[in-house]
Amino acid sequence: MIETCATVRVIEGLHTRPAAQMAKLMKKFGCHIELVYRGKTASAKSSVKLMLLQVKEGEDVVIRAEGDEAQEALDHLVSCLGDPQFGMNMDQAPTVVVADEAPAAPTQSDNGSVVHVCEGLKGIAGSRGTALGPAHIYLPQKLIAPRQVIAKEEISSELDRLRFALAGLESKLSKQSAGQTAGPAAQQDRAILLALIEVAQDEEYVGAIIRGIEAQGDAGAVTLRVGEVLAATFAAMTDDYMRARAEDIRGVTRQLAAALLGQALPDLASVPPGSVLVANDLSAWEFLKVPIANVNGLVCIGGAATSHVAIMARTYGIPAVLGLPLSEAQLQSIQYLAVDGDHGEVIVNPSEAQKTQYQARIQAQAQTRKGLSAYRDIHPTTKDGRQIDIAANLGSLGEIELAHKVGAKGVGLFRTELLFMQGRHLPLEDEQTTVYHQLATAFHPHPVIIRTLDIGGDKPVAGIDFPREENPFLGWRGVRMCLDRPEIFKPQLRALLRAAVAGNIKVMIPMISDVNEVHRVRELVAQCEAELNREGVDCAPFELGIMIETPAAVLQADALAAEVSFFSIGTNDLTQYVMATDRANAQIASLYRTEHPAVMKAIELTCEAAKRAGIWVGICGEAAANPDLIPQFIAMGVTELSMSPASILSSKKIISEL
Ligand code: PEP
Ligand code: MG
């Protein structure tokens, strides 16, 4: 046995990707090799065990190896642990596209077990569009093993059954993974599949099942037990990302146990063309098995506008209504569905007349989409000659193509949060520079407005410790957090200054509520610029603007306008703060109205202050695409509207006809 000590330099420690890659490399050596950390030991050949050690960056571990190639394996492991980037180059973290539609209010449910014909139900608008089709009900039942114990003579055949089931599962997952095409959604799918294959091959997981069978346990029963214990261990971890691995373990366990118990799982792969998929909830793992082209619409009891299933439905453009107030028993009785993803409404078992109505709407939507394409290259001008810039709200580079397709005139809001949320560590200055520069180049010469990090305790980010707050929306978020944490804010400002050499980058600060905040941001920008100049790094100045999202900013708009180059009104937050109405609370959704006179007055005051100071004003909240409000905004003096790419063509049309 040989032994050595090493310090872990891997960024963020041994989380999923480094652990998976390390286990894969170590399996190539014939020896036994293990890591000891804080009194706990894990085989270096098991990614699950390595993850469970929860070794943090900068901590010391002991490595022990014994047997063939022990020295080689040990040296190799030491060098992996010493590499900060180790494991970072496996499949990238998923790119998540978050659409911006606000959820509609759910209403009360019917408590009976059958949903009557033509019943109209209200849930949460998860993904836009209208759909119609026969229901494909997906309600997986709990798997139960009929026997727990086997006879001694059965152990060997039971182990064979396990090996057979594992091989079948691995080959199925590998085939699925190999079949993934390009694109951000497929990349996300592949990353999930690879994680599942890892679990199915894991020494800790499979080893525990084998030991259970050797102790005369039924293969199916043991699998269910081992999977639940392991999933519960992950679910109890403090790290959000690790907790999410519980879902991977449960997904694999279900597949494996079903094969061993000879029970068929409801088959998502066989959803017939033209269906509306109906489920209690769909995990990411389940969603991957659905033949997307066959799904007209999606309806779930669970889920909210920002849940995984909603994000995926929007990524694939499937109209979806979530959070439907129905029981599982009621779901079973559904035969046919009409889905209105714009308003979060569902008609169960619609009448022929209702079907015809929905059919007409679907056709009209398709027709409208076709007709609107004529506006792609139009720079809309009102009949009295005012040109309005229609820009895109984006959250990732993956969405650039969508914006180009509809002829966005630049980017009016690039939310940098995703960049900070998707990784296991804060994005480095170089990484940020590359992203911002690519974005700017993609839209050159049109302006690209990048918003500095706007994040709070409601959306935690790996690498920032947010305190627990009673009211995170009134708490330490956006520019408030950034100003307190220059070690996070300055790399972003430096990256923006470096990317600004592209010539079309503007920067905007969210959640401003005091003039002093603008002064402090400017001081930091000046500091960063001086540092970059001293270091001889290429950079360029950018125009600085602010978002108007708080009543305080509206009431000091004259003073703020004197300090910045532009205003962009964030109506999503402005509405919530003016109306004292949580934008995510469906119960008070009737008060959350941008068209309320109080909010419209705040917008008008902002526009007047901008006019007096001679700066331009835009709108980047959801209301920017509201056909009823666009004429009023333009009348107030707004010259730029920024919105999700899906709304750009119709908004161009509205303005051209004003
Ligand atoms: C807004 O508040 O209107 C806005 C655009 O910002 P977000 O929706 O990202 O808070
Ligand atoms: Mg906002």
XYZ file of C-alpha atoms and ligand atoms in Angstrom:
669
model
C 0.000 0.000 0.000
C 1.376 3.419 -0.907
C 0.026 6.669 0.429
C 0.418 10.385 -0.219
C -1.170 13.693 0.662
C -2.499 16.253 -1.858
C -4.261 19.591 -1.857
C -7.345 19.796 -4.047
C -6.997 22.683 -6.483
C -10.019 21.788 -8.650
C -12.285 24.854 -8.769
C -15.241 24.380 -6.427
C -13.894 20.977 -5.345
C -14.977 17.495 -6.398
C -18.464 18.140 -7.716
C -20.209 16.114 -10.437
C -18.033 16.700 -13.471
C -14.575 16.408 -11.871
C -15.776 13.399 -9.840
C -17.176 11.669 -12.919
C -14.036 12.296 -14.958
C -11.775 11.230 -12.107
C -13.647 7.932 -11.607
C -13.482 7.268 -15.335
C -9.704 7.794 -15.435
C -9.053 5.741 -12.327
C -11.045 2.769 -13.638
C -8.271 2.326 -16.229
C -5.801 1.311 -13.519
C -5.707 -2.213 -12.122
C -5.055 -1.186 -8.500
C -7.391 -0.319 -5.677
C -7.227 3.438 -5.101
C -9.044 5.537 -2.541
C -9.329 9.066 -1.211
C -9.542 9.858 2.494
C -11.083 13.158 3.559
C -12.141 14.218 7.057
C -12.102 10.616 8.255
C -14.249 9.349 5.370
C -12.929 7.066 2.642
C -14.133 6.753 -0.951
C -12.991 4.642 -3.846
C -11.545 6.957 -6.488
C -13.266 4.731 -9.051
C -16.763 5.714 -7.881
C -18.023 9.128 -8.946
C -20.951 8.914 -6.543
C -18.659 8.127 -3.607
C -16.297 10.917 -4.595
C -19.188 13.378 -4.760
C -20.492 12.223 -1.397
C -17.142 13.105 0.197
C -17.944 16.751 -0.665
C -14.276 17.713 -0.892
C -13.914 21.464 -1.240
C -11.303 23.385 -3.204
C -8.208 24.125 -1.105
C -8.687 21.146 1.252
C -6.149 18.358 1.823
C -6.861 14.704 1.080
C -4.937 11.484 1.562
C -4.631 9.099 -1.391
C -4.000 5.401 -0.893
C -3.313 2.880 -3.628
C -2.545 -0.807 -3.643
C -1.952 -3.386 -6.374
C -1.060 -3.192 -10.091
C 0.029 0.226 -11.377
C -0.512 1.723 -7.911
C 2.240 4.328 -8.248
C 1.099 5.414 -11.710
C -2.502 5.736 -10.600
C -1.511 7.679 -7.513
C 0.667 10.112 -9.504
C -2.086 10.576 -12.026
C -4.659 11.300 -9.352
C -2.370 13.832 -7.642
C -1.955 15.704 -10.913
C -5.739 15.710 -11.534
C -6.401 17.069 -8.059
C -3.830 19.789 -8.617
C -5.440 21.027 -11.835
C -7.972 23.845 -11.186
C -9.680 23.208 -14.521
C -9.938 19.448 -14.070
C -13.303 18.094 -15.222
C -14.380 21.410 -16.696
C -14.075 20.269 -20.266
C -16.639 17.481 -20.183
C -20.017 18.410 -21.593
C -20.754 22.018 -20.768
C -23.391 22.980 -18.251
C -26.822 23.321 -19.816
C -27.903 26.531 -21.471
C -31.294 27.410 -20.167
C -33.627 29.613 -22.097
C -36.015 31.433 -19.807
C -38.990 33.032 -21.513
C -40.396 36.052 -19.809
C -44.126 35.603 -19.766
C -45.718 36.185 -16.393
C -47.842 33.376 -14.959
C -51.577 33.812 -14.862
C -53.544 33.222 -11.687
C -54.694 29.669 -10.938
C -58.278 29.230 -9.808
C -60.005 26.770 -7.515
C -60.289 23.138 -8.505
C -63.204 20.808 -8.759
C -62.820 18.184 -6.042
C -64.635 15.355 -7.805
C -62.717 12.608 -9.538
C -64.069 13.160 -13.033
C -63.606 16.245 -15.101
C -66.764 17.007 -16.981
C -67.025 17.612 -20.656
C -66.159 21.127 -21.850
C -64.952 22.240 -18.451
C -62.708 25.295 -18.686
C -59.804 25.257 -16.218
C -57.239 27.855 -15.321
C -53.637 27.076 -14.470
C -50.319 28.809 -15.054
C -49.292 30.000 -18.517
C -46.132 27.920 -18.929
C -45.392 28.299 -22.639
C -47.172 30.347 -25.270
C -49.394 29.166 -28.111
C -52.615 27.228 -28.683
C -52.884 23.461 -29.008
C -55.535 20.837 -29.510
C -55.366 17.078 -29.441
C -56.158 13.741 -27.798
C -54.699 13.425 -24.314
C -51.755 11.108 -23.778
C -51.872 10.483 -20.038
C -48.573 9.856 -18.334
C -49.040 8.852 -14.697
C -46.289 6.485 -13.589
C -47.308 4.368 -10.624
C -45.066 3.656 -7.648
C -43.008 0.509 -8.292
C -43.483 -2.185 -5.672
C -41.420 -5.362 -5.439
C -43.689 -8.368 -4.739
C -40.930 -10.287 -2.938
C -38.021 -9.123 -0.840
C -35.984 -12.260 -0.222
C -34.583 -14.955 -2.523
C -33.193 -18.426 -1.853
C -29.424 -18.941 -1.674
C -29.463 -20.939 -4.931
C -30.997 -18.001 -6.761
C -28.185 -15.523 -5.976
C -26.144 -16.285 -9.071
C -29.066 -16.079 -11.504
C -30.300 -12.946 -9.761
C -26.860 -11.354 -10.306
C -27.073 -12.356 -13.985
C -30.469 -10.664 -14.223
C -28.985 -7.510 -12.744
C -26.079 -7.514 -15.211
C -28.488 -8.027 -18.087
C -30.788 -5.224 -16.943
C -27.841 -2.866 -16.411
C -26.425 -3.589 -19.859
C -29.846 -2.972 -21.421
C -30.246 0.317 -19.590
C -26.752 1.540 -20.435
C -27.195 0.722 -24.091
C -30.575 2.484 -24.150
C -29.140 5.606 -22.540
C -26.070 5.592 -24.782
C -28.243 5.282 -27.877
C -30.385 8.164 -26.696
C -27.309 10.255 -26.000
C -25.730 9.459 -29.384
C -28.999 10.365 -31.090
C -28.953 13.910 -29.729
C -28.521 16.565 -32.365
C -26.858 19.959 -32.059
C -28.196 23.057 -30.304
C -28.386 24.262 -26.724
C -31.381 22.117 -25.805
C -29.722 18.971 -27.156
C -26.538 19.832 -25.324
C -28.529 20.055 -22.124
C -30.196 16.706 -22.866
C -26.861 15.053 -23.515
C -25.389 16.346 -20.281
C -28.325 14.841 -18.366
C -28.044 11.503 -20.192
C -24.313 11.299 -19.549
C -24.934 11.906 -15.866
C -27.487 9.070 -15.853
C -25.075 6.665 -17.571
C -22.499 7.561 -14.935
C -24.944 6.564 -12.188
C -25.837 3.292 -13.935
C -22.141 2.387 -14.088
C -21.232 3.612 -10.669
C -19.350 1.273 -8.390
C -21.035 2.577 -5.230
C -24.537 2.289 -6.667
C -24.160 -1.022 -8.494
C -21.873 -2.402 -5.751
C -24.560 -1.806 -3.100
C -27.155 -3.609 -5.249
C -24.805 -6.566 -5.764
C -24.124 -6.792 -2.031
C -27.861 -6.695 -1.366
C -28.460 -9.581 -3.784
C -25.575 -11.547 -2.274
C -27.332 -11.122 1.069
C -30.333 -12.886 -0.517
C -32.273 -9.802 -1.548
C -34.530 -9.775 -4.591
C -32.785 -7.751 -7.335
C -35.779 -5.441 -7.918
C -36.432 -4.879 -4.217
C -32.747 -4.223 -3.496
C -32.481 -1.785 -6.405
C -35.451 0.221 -5.148
C -33.990 0.292 -1.628
C -30.442 1.245 -2.667
C -31.704 3.917 -5.060
C -33.881 5.518 -2.406
C -31.149 5.566 0.249
C -28.632 7.075 -2.168
C -31.138 9.588 -3.553
C -32.062 10.627 -0.009
C -28.367 11.193 0.788
C -28.051 13.552 -2.168
C -31.376 15.210 -1.419
C -30.130 16.061 2.093
C -27.039 17.920 0.868
C -26.819 21.663 1.337
C -25.497 22.342 -2.163
C -28.403 22.909 -4.610
C -26.569 21.316 -7.501
C -25.745 18.164 -5.524
C -29.331 17.961 -4.276
C -30.512 17.879 -7.868
C -28.492 14.646 -8.428
C -31.133 12.833 -6.354
C -33.368 13.106 -9.409
C -30.748 11.342 -11.581
C -30.461 8.487 -9.091
C -34.254 8.095 -8.874
C -34.549 8.165 -12.681
C -32.014 5.373 -13.160
C -33.438 3.374 -10.271
C -36.948 3.469 -11.725
C -35.753 2.227 -15.097
C -33.593 -0.488 -13.635
C -36.143 -1.678 -11.074
C -38.921 -1.762 -13.697
C -36.754 -3.991 -15.909
C -35.926 -6.288 -12.987
C -39.526 -6.493 -11.786
C -40.818 -7.100 -15.301
C -43.123 -4.100 -14.962
C -43.715 -1.747 -17.845
C -43.306 1.934 -17.178
C -45.811 4.165 -18.932
C -44.066 4.794 -22.180
C -43.258 8.357 -23.070
C -41.413 7.303 -26.206
C -44.677 6.140 -27.747
C -46.620 9.395 -27.481
C -48.581 9.344 -30.750
C -48.334 12.278 -33.173
C -50.655 15.195 -32.443
C -51.091 14.458 -28.719
C -51.419 16.722 -25.760
C -49.221 15.214 -23.086
C -50.906 15.150 -19.667
C -48.857 14.458 -16.553
C -48.733 15.072 -12.863
C -45.248 16.427 -13.331
C -42.432 15.728 -15.768
C -38.817 15.609 -14.694
C -36.057 16.679 -17.063
C -35.144 13.031 -17.401
C -38.684 12.083 -18.441
C -38.962 14.995 -20.840
C -35.938 13.677 -22.730
C -37.803 10.536 -23.709
C -40.711 12.369 -25.297
C -40.682 12.532 -29.112
C -41.074 16.306 -29.171
C -42.380 16.460 -32.743
C -45.403 14.378 -31.697
C -46.434 16.684 -28.870
C -48.934 19.435 -29.686
C -49.229 20.660 -26.136
C -48.423 19.919 -22.525
C -50.568 20.026 -19.389
C -49.292 19.332 -15.863
C -50.687 19.428 -12.334
C -47.275 20.473 -11.036
C -44.866 23.132 -12.204
C -44.651 26.909 -12.191
C -43.653 29.422 -14.863
C -39.970 29.039 -14.028
C -39.914 25.288 -13.352
C -37.769 22.933 -15.367
C -40.691 21.598 -17.374
C -41.798 25.132 -18.326
C -38.295 26.047 -19.432
C -38.079 22.945 -21.602
C -41.550 23.467 -23.092
C -40.547 26.993 -24.071
C -37.215 25.835 -25.435
C -39.037 23.411 -27.725
C -41.920 25.804 -28.463
C -44.648 23.529 -27.019
C -47.730 25.387 -25.710
C -48.043 24.472 -22.034
C -50.319 25.048 -19.084
C -48.920 24.070 -15.700
C -50.142 24.048 -12.116
C -53.541 22.797 -13.225
C -55.909 22.444 -10.240
C -56.797 18.771 -10.790
C -56.207 15.516 -8.953
C -54.474 12.521 -10.563
C -57.822 10.711 -10.612
C -59.348 13.594 -12.543
C -56.456 13.593 -14.995
C -57.229 9.962 -15.812
C -60.662 10.898 -17.126
C -59.372 13.346 -19.718
C -59.697 12.260 -23.325
C -59.196 15.366 -25.375
C -57.759 18.789 -24.595
C -57.682 22.322 -25.874
C -54.705 24.245 -24.471
C -54.309 28.006 -24.361
C -50.699 28.570 -23.295
C -51.051 32.358 -23.582
C -53.647 32.612 -20.827
C -52.992 29.396 -18.912
C -56.388 27.961 -19.834
C -57.398 24.420 -20.645
C -60.684 23.019 -21.902
C -61.082 19.373 -20.997
C -62.954 17.208 -23.470
C -64.044 20.206 -25.587
C -67.243 20.167 -27.605
C -67.092 20.038 -31.396
C -67.834 23.765 -31.511
C -64.967 24.504 -29.108
C -62.635 22.293 -31.112
C -63.511 24.212 -34.248
C -62.846 27.474 -32.417
C -59.412 26.311 -31.237
C -58.588 24.903 -34.660
C -59.335 28.286 -36.138
C -57.091 29.969 -33.569
C -54.240 27.569 -34.307
C -54.573 28.240 -38.013
C -54.812 31.970 -37.443
C -51.669 31.888 -35.297
C -49.789 29.994 -37.993
C -51.065 32.416 -40.599
C -50.141 35.426 -38.470
C -46.638 34.046 -37.963
C -46.299 33.671 -41.718
C -47.637 37.147 -42.481
C -45.476 38.815 -39.875
C -42.254 37.651 -41.472
C -42.633 40.592 -43.881
C -41.701 42.861 -40.956
C -38.327 41.257 -40.395
C -36.293 43.976 -42.088
C -38.590 46.846 -41.247
C -37.296 49.532 -38.909
C -40.731 50.619 -37.703
C -41.744 54.234 -38.052
C -45.022 55.656 -36.830
C -47.214 57.387 -39.408
C -46.087 60.755 -37.976
C -42.486 59.831 -38.679
C -41.069 58.649 -35.320
C -38.622 55.775 -35.626
C -38.760 53.231 -32.823
C -35.957 50.768 -32.170
C -37.190 47.261 -31.466
C -34.480 45.312 -29.702
C -34.303 41.858 -28.147
C -34.191 40.720 -24.530
C -31.714 37.866 -24.381
C -30.251 35.684 -21.672
C -27.671 33.603 -23.523
C -25.673 33.458 -26.733
C -27.843 30.527 -27.810
C -30.726 32.925 -28.387
C -28.902 35.205 -30.852
C -30.244 33.285 -33.835
C -33.845 33.731 -32.676
C -33.284 37.493 -32.470
C -31.696 37.626 -35.933
C -34.577 35.670 -37.425
C -37.019 38.405 -36.437
C -34.725 41.296 -37.316
C -34.041 42.633 -33.804
C -32.299 45.985 -33.902
C -29.698 45.048 -31.341
C -30.163 43.925 -27.771
C -32.036 46.139 -25.319
C -31.466 43.870 -22.342
C -28.935 41.110 -21.959
C -29.603 39.446 -18.606
C -26.204 38.309 -17.352
C -27.703 36.204 -14.564
C -27.710 32.952 -16.563
C -24.004 33.235 -17.093
C -23.589 33.371 -13.342
C -26.184 30.718 -12.548
C -25.286 27.932 -14.908
C -21.775 27.192 -13.732
C -20.348 25.668 -10.613
C -18.269 28.776 -10.020
C -18.546 32.458 -10.838
C -17.657 33.113 -14.470
C -14.083 34.318 -14.817
C -13.312 37.746 -16.276
C -11.958 36.153 -19.455
C -15.062 33.986 -19.888
C -17.310 37.007 -19.458
C -15.246 39.072 -21.897
C -15.640 36.379 -24.543
C -19.422 36.152 -24.095
C -19.995 39.926 -24.123
C -17.702 40.383 -27.109
C -19.397 37.616 -29.099
C -22.775 39.140 -28.352
C -21.653 42.602 -29.425
C -20.129 41.289 -32.638
C -23.274 39.344 -33.497
C -25.373 42.532 -33.549
C -22.800 45.089 -34.700
C -23.358 47.962 -35.506
C -26.615 47.951 -33.532
C -26.301 48.628 -29.809
C -26.092 45.801 -27.314
C -27.131 46.782 -23.797
C -25.699 44.484 -21.185
C -27.204 44.595 -17.720
C -24.862 44.018 -14.817
C -25.642 41.134 -12.498
C -29.188 41.378 -11.122
C -29.500 38.633 -8.616
C -30.727 38.164 -5.066
C -31.483 35.587 -2.402
C -34.417 34.207 -4.377
C -32.047 32.869 -7.065
C -28.858 31.671 -5.411
C -25.620 31.517 -7.360
C -22.754 29.128 -6.635
C -19.993 31.302 -5.226
C -22.144 34.037 -3.610
C -23.430 33.527 -0.085
C -26.795 35.214 0.228
C -28.165 35.714 3.715
C -31.632 34.372 4.474
C -33.988 37.287 4.045
C -37.633 37.751 4.942
C -38.193 39.799 1.769
C -35.567 38.969 -0.835
C -37.241 41.257 -3.401
C -36.669 44.168 -1.024
C -33.292 42.898 0.026
C -29.666 42.487 -0.894
C -29.970 42.173 -4.649
C -28.835 43.672 -7.952
C -26.564 46.670 -7.671
C -26.806 46.604 -3.861
C -25.069 43.240 -3.682
C -22.616 44.154 -6.470
C -21.468 47.324 -4.716
C -20.878 45.370 -1.504
C -18.922 42.671 -3.301
C -16.385 44.381 -5.588
C -14.526 41.087 -6.004
C -17.613 39.878 -7.919
C -18.595 43.168 -9.555
C -15.189 44.351 -10.743
C -14.425 41.319 -12.954
C -17.773 41.955 -14.675
C -17.025 45.652 -15.176
C -13.517 44.832 -16.419
C -14.954 42.261 -18.837
C -17.455 44.832 -20.107
C -14.709 47.425 -20.625
C -12.630 44.861 -22.506
C -15.550 43.736 -24.676
C -16.484 47.372 -25.344
C -13.683 47.543 -27.921
C -16.355 46.041 -30.210
C -17.781 49.575 -30.292
C -21.484 48.922 -29.707
C -21.721 47.902 -26.049
C -23.716 49.928 -23.542
C -24.057 48.952 -19.910
C -27.034 49.318 -17.632
C -27.388 49.006 -13.893
C -30.456 47.343 -12.375
C -32.381 48.156 -9.196
C -31.106 51.703 -8.763
C -32.789 53.480 -5.872
C -30.314 56.242 -5.067
C -28.086 58.626 -7.049
C -25.199 57.650 -4.836
C -25.325 54.116 -6.262
C -24.641 55.506 -9.739
C -21.681 57.493 -8.381
C -20.246 54.408 -6.747
C -20.640 52.343 -9.932
C -18.907 55.084 -11.910
C -16.022 55.101 -9.402
C -15.598 51.344 -9.790
C -15.729 51.615 -13.588
C -13.011 54.305 -13.457
C -10.910 52.108 -11.159
C -11.249 49.142 -13.524
C -10.389 51.274 -16.536
C -7.263 52.610 -14.816
C -6.215 49.079 -13.836
C -6.676 47.767 -17.371
C -4.707 50.673 -18.811
C -1.914 50.058 -16.318
C -1.889 46.383 -17.247
C -1.800 47.267 -20.945
C -5.065 45.383 -21.602
C -7.187 46.592 -24.519
C -10.403 48.242 -23.395
C -12.818 51.010 -24.321
C -15.296 53.206 -22.461
C -19.012 52.423 -22.658
C -22.157 54.489 -22.230
C -23.733 53.905 -18.836
C -27.486 53.792 -18.334
C -29.781 52.654 -15.556
C -32.952 50.685 -15.240
C -35.894 52.502 -13.750
C -37.501 49.850 -11.588
C -38.097 51.440 -8.201
C -40.464 54.249 -7.193
C -37.384 55.949 -5.669
C -35.725 56.071 -9.091
C -38.875 57.544 -10.657
C -39.124 60.233 -8.012
C -35.461 61.196 -8.482
C -35.485 60.777 -12.257
C -34.251 64.355 -12.870
C -31.219 63.890 -10.649
C -30.497 60.449 -12.124
C -30.916 61.636 -15.713
C -28.118 64.137 -15.137
C -25.773 61.240 -14.339
C -26.435 58.704 -17.090
C -26.754 58.335 -20.870
C -30.111 56.563 -20.979
C -32.993 55.111 -18.991
C -34.536 51.702 -19.593
C -37.766 51.163 -17.716
C -38.060 47.704 -16.168
C -41.830 47.495 -15.984
C -41.773 44.011 -14.451
C -40.217 45.271 -11.253
C -41.582 48.813 -11.471
C -45.105 47.358 -11.452
C -44.368 45.171 -8.444
C -42.788 47.991 -6.450
C -45.308 50.712 -7.371
C -48.253 48.406 -6.688
C -46.599 46.693 -3.675
C -47.560 43.436 -5.397
C -45.184 40.472 -5.613
C -44.769 39.751 -9.320
C -44.686 35.988 -8.682
C -47.695 35.734 -6.366
C -50.613 34.423 -8.408
C -53.101 35.201 -5.641
C -52.713 38.947 -6.064
C -52.171 38.859 -9.828
C -55.200 41.099 -10.398
C -53.288 43.963 -8.745
C -50.150 43.345 -10.755
C -51.033 45.507 -13.741
C -48.613 47.719 -15.626
C -51.598 49.474 -17.206
C -52.711 50.641 -13.752
C -52.795 54.483 -13.703
C -50.211 54.546 -10.886
C -47.646 52.595 -12.926
C -48.412 54.502 -16.127
C -47.947 57.766 -14.218
C -44.534 56.551 -12.998
C -43.543 55.761 -16.589
C -44.739 59.180 -17.753
C -42.748 60.986 -15.029
C -39.646 59.063 -16.053
C -40.101 59.991 -19.728
C -40.579 63.664 -18.868
C -37.383 63.732 -16.802
C -35.460 62.031 -19.625
C -36.783 64.584 -22.092
C -35.738 67.506 -19.872
C -32.228 66.053 -19.597
C -32.022 65.224 -23.304
C -31.419 61.474 -22.852
C -33.332 58.655 -24.525
C -35.657 56.306 -22.726
C -36.593 52.709 -23.535
C -38.696 49.957 -21.983
C -37.371 46.449 -21.429
C -40.024 44.907 -19.169
C -42.745 42.589 -20.483
C -45.067 45.554 -21.080
C -42.821 46.680 -23.961
C -44.618 44.122 -26.138
C -48.131 44.877 -24.893
C -50.093 45.985 -27.992
C -52.452 48.133 -25.906
C -49.645 49.992 -24.175
C -47.187 50.480 -27.042
C -49.078 53.545 -28.454
C -49.158 55.138 -24.988
C -45.447 54.531 -24.398
C -44.582 56.086 -27.751
C -46.811 59.062 -27.028
C -44.891 59.549 -23.769
C -41.600 59.729 -25.692
C -40.212 56.200 -25.467
C -37.923 55.542 -28.456
C -36.788 51.971 -27.805
C -38.744 48.844 -26.913
C -36.903 45.674 -25.984
C -38.697 42.360 -25.744
C -38.391 38.609 -26.163
C -37.714 37.735 -29.821
C -41.104 36.007 -30.083
C -42.891 39.384 -29.759
C -40.693 41.473 -32.072
C -42.462 40.979 -35.412
C -45.944 41.699 -34.081
C -44.690 44.808 -32.263
C -43.044 46.092 -35.434
C -46.364 45.681 -37.185
C -48.285 47.547 -34.485
C -45.885 50.492 -34.579
C -45.831 50.685 -38.361
C -49.608 51.013 -38.272
C -49.752 53.668 -35.545
C -37.926 44.338 -15.319
O -37.913 44.347 -14.086
O -38.833 44.832 -16.012
C -36.834 43.696 -16.057
C -36.739 43.768 -17.358
O -35.938 42.979 -15.332
P -36.217 41.483 -14.812
O -37.503 41.003 -15.397
O -35.030 40.712 -15.237
O -36.289 41.712 -13.338
Mg -36.112 43.827 -12.998
